[in-house]
Tab-separated table of C-alpha atoms in Angstrom:
chain	number	residue	atom	x	y	z
A	1	MET	CA	90.901	110.570	100.903
A	2	TYR	CA	92.422	110.550	97.314
A	3	PRO	CA	96.173	109.336	97.679
A	4	GLU	CA	97.189	111.396	94.691
A	5	LEU	CA	96.209	114.610	95.854
A	6	THR	CA	98.472	116.756	98.174
A	7	VAL	CA	97.481	117.581	101.707
A	8	ALA	CA	96.471	120.973	100.710
A	9	GLU	CA	94.478	120.027	97.809
A	10	HIS	CA	92.535	117.502	99.792
A	11	VAL	CA	91.724	120.175	102.358
A	12	GLN	CA	90.901	122.787	99.603
A	13	PHE	CA	88.493	120.317	97.866
A	14	ARG	CA	86.700	119.870	101.221
A	15	ALA	CA	86.605	123.654	101.593
A	16	ARG	CA	85.268	124.612	98.120
A	17	GLY	CA	81.494	123.886	98.941
A	18	TYR	CA	81.689	126.148	102.074
A	19	HIS	CA	83.940	129.267	101.333
A	20	LYS	CA	83.978	131.527	98.301
A	21	GLY	CA	87.155	132.927	96.669
A	22	LEU	CA	90.536	131.364	96.087
A	23	LYS	CA	92.162	133.728	98.799
A	24	GLN	CA	89.737	132.834	101.380
A	25	ILE	CA	90.148	129.102	100.597
A	26	LYS	CA	93.871	129.150	100.838
A	27	GLU	CA	93.750	130.913	104.038
A	28	LYS	CA	91.142	128.790	105.576
A	29	VAL	CA	93.200	125.727	104.578
A	30	TYR	CA	96.289	126.823	105.856
A	31	GLU	CA	94.720	127.820	109.206
A	32	ALA	CA	93.210	124.374	109.575
A	33	LEU	CA	96.279	122.550	108.567
A	34	LYS	CA	98.132	124.763	111.178
A	35	GLU	CA	95.642	123.740	113.797
A	36	VAL	CA	96.181	120.210	113.311
A	37	HIS	CA	100.100	120.542	112.968
A	38	MET	CA	100.022	119.421	109.181
A	39	ASP	CA	101.041	122.792	107.559
A	40	MET	CA	104.530	121.432	107.133
A	41	LYS	CA	103.261	118.527	105.125
A	42	MET	CA	100.828	120.420	103.056
A	43	ASN	CA	102.653	119.544	99.667
A	44	GLU	CA	103.102	115.772	100.570
A	45	LEU	CA	100.809	113.310	98.732
A	46	CYS	CA	98.028	112.058	100.988
A	47	GLY	CA	99.083	108.424	99.921
A	48	ARG	CA	102.397	108.779	101.591
A	49	LEU	CA	101.057	109.945	104.980
A	50	SER	CA	100.719	107.656	108.156
A	51	ARG	CA	97.413	106.653	109.553
A	52	GLY	CA	97.606	109.576	112.220
A	53	GLN	CA	98.731	111.918	109.599
A	54	LYS	CA	95.698	111.160	107.433
A	55	GLN	CA	93.229	111.400	110.330
A	56	ARG	CA	94.569	115.087	111.017
A	57	VAL	CA	94.020	115.923	107.435
A	58	VAL	CA	90.396	114.569	107.720
A	59	LEU	CA	90.093	116.650	110.769
A	60	ALA	CA	91.412	119.732	108.830
A	61	GLY	CA	88.924	119.149	106.316
A	62	ALA	CA	86.135	119.261	109.046
A	63	ILE	CA	87.770	122.503	110.209
A	64	VAL	CA	87.499	124.076	106.941
A	65	GLN	CA	83.794	123.159	106.795
A	66	ASP	CA	83.292	125.094	110.132
A	67	ALA	CA	82.180	121.746	111.790
A	68	SER	CA	80.612	121.985	115.053
A	69	LEU	CA	79.953	118.270	115.556
A	70	PHE	CA	82.784	115.782	115.264
A	71	ILE	CA	81.965	112.102	115.007
A	72	LEU	CA	84.851	109.772	115.261
A	73	ASP	CA	84.538	105.821	115.056
A	74	GLU	CA	87.660	104.230	116.775
A	75	PRO	CA	89.821	107.082	116.071
A	76	THR	CA	92.786	105.606	118.041
A	77	VAL	CA	93.298	102.416	116.019
A	78	GLY	CA	96.751	102.341	114.581
A	79	LEU	CA	97.803	105.683	116.286
A	80	ASP	CA	101.042	105.858	118.098
A	81	ILE	CA	101.003	107.117	121.893
A	82	PRO	CA	101.911	110.823	120.955
A	83	SER	CA	99.194	110.827	118.419
A	84	LYS	CA	96.499	109.542	120.570
A	85	GLN	CA	97.387	112.206	123.230
A	86	TRP	CA	97.280	115.035	120.714
A	87	LEU	CA	93.913	113.702	119.404
A	88	SER	CA	92.685	113.589	122.984
A	89	ASP	CA	93.689	117.284	123.719
A	90	TRP	CA	92.305	118.554	120.484
A	91	LEU	CA	88.901	116.692	120.976
A	92	ARG	CA	88.878	118.393	124.530
A	93	GLN	CA	89.655	121.740	123.227
A	94	LYS	CA	86.886	121.368	120.494
A	95	SER	CA	84.428	120.632	123.239
A	96	ARG	CA	85.479	123.468	125.427
A	97	GLN	CA	84.993	125.753	122.335
A	98	GLY	CA	81.409	124.701	122.075
A	99	GLY	CA	81.750	121.816	119.770
A	100	TYR	CA	80.149	118.476	120.128
A	101	VAL	CA	82.375	115.299	120.076
A	102	LEU	CA	80.927	111.837	119.834
A	103	VAL	CA	83.395	108.967	119.770
A	104	SER	CA	82.781	105.187	119.343
A	105	THR	CA	85.604	103.405	120.912
A	106	HIS	CA	86.807	100.229	122.776
A	107	SER	CA	89.726	102.005	124.563
A	108	LEU	CA	88.891	102.966	128.104
A	109	GLU	CA	92.210	104.769	128.333
A	110	PHE	CA	91.133	107.079	125.644
A	111	VAL	CA	87.646	107.709	127.311
A	112	LEU	CA	89.425	108.500	130.552
A	113	ASP	CA	91.737	110.946	128.767
A	114	THR	CA	89.040	112.570	126.745
A	115	ALA	CA	85.638	112.025	127.777
A	116	SER	CA	83.520	113.623	130.434
A	117	ARG	CA	80.532	111.164	129.857
A	118	VAL	CA	79.911	107.941	128.582
A	119	ILE	CA	76.999	106.206	126.889
A	120	LEU	CA	77.079	102.381	126.841
A	121	ILE	CA	75.224	101.056	124.028
A	122	ARG	CA	74.207	97.431	123.051
A	123	ASP	CA	72.170	96.380	120.208
A	124	GLY	CA	71.283	99.949	119.472
A	125	ASP	CA	69.924	100.473	122.846
A	126	ILE	CA	71.358	102.947	125.716
A	127	MET	CA	72.079	100.729	128.420
A	128	LYS	CA	73.640	103.279	130.862
A	129	ARG	CA	74.967	106.859	130.893
A	130	ILE	CA	78.122	107.295	133.186
A	131	ASP	CA	79.970	110.396	133.867
A	132	VAL	CA	83.730	109.912	133.611
A	133	PRO	CA	85.393	110.698	136.838
A	134	GLN	CA	88.597	113.321	136.596
A	135	LEU	CA	90.272	111.971	139.682
A	136	LYS	CA	92.589	109.017	139.411
A	137	GLU	CA	91.251	107.435	142.422
A	138	GLU	CA	87.831	107.406	141.367
A	139	GLN	CA	88.825	106.244	137.636
A	140	ILE	CA	89.845	102.854	138.915
A	141	LYS	CA	86.509	102.290	140.384
A	142	TRP	CA	84.908	103.669	137.410
A	143	ARG	CA	86.866	101.379	135.117
A	144	ALA	CA	86.012	98.303	137.242
A	145	GLU	CA	82.388	99.398	136.975
A	146	VAL	CA	82.311	99.628	133.248
A	147	ILE	CA	84.310	96.225	132.628
A	148	GLN	CA	81.864	94.638	135.015
A	149	LEU	CA	78.876	95.884	132.932
A	150	LEU	CA	80.615	94.948	129.529
A	151	GLY	CA	81.178	91.552	130.971
A	152	GLU	CA	77.712	91.179	132.011
A	153	TRP	CA	76.662	92.182	128.574
A	154	SER	CA	79.048	89.757	126.887
A	155	SER	CA	77.863	86.712	128.787
A	156	GLU	CA	74.169	86.779	127.229
């Protein structure tokens, strides 16, 4: 992200390779910024944004590129609680709309709020695939199982 570009300029830059015509690009940029709740900051410099706001701008860039696959690495680092909840809700919405979401994270809380399935990986190998329970009572047992598995792996 270029700190000297405005939010709108950054997203327009990302859109230019995927859409033709300035009018279409401007419409797509506004729609994407509105979706990630950054339309009110479209004229602000990217260098002045918080970490969470920058992440939203990056997501808007993916939206204008008509992405159907979202890959996020530790997306909750540095985010406040409302931003984490927004991101979780947004990713679940993308998944319901037919998008694919792959998140690498150490946050079990984010996984429980967001994911339907977890793949535990060690040294590049898939160790276990686990469905994430939706009921709170089942989540306690699931959490303990995951922590036990991770603890076993850590002791090697």
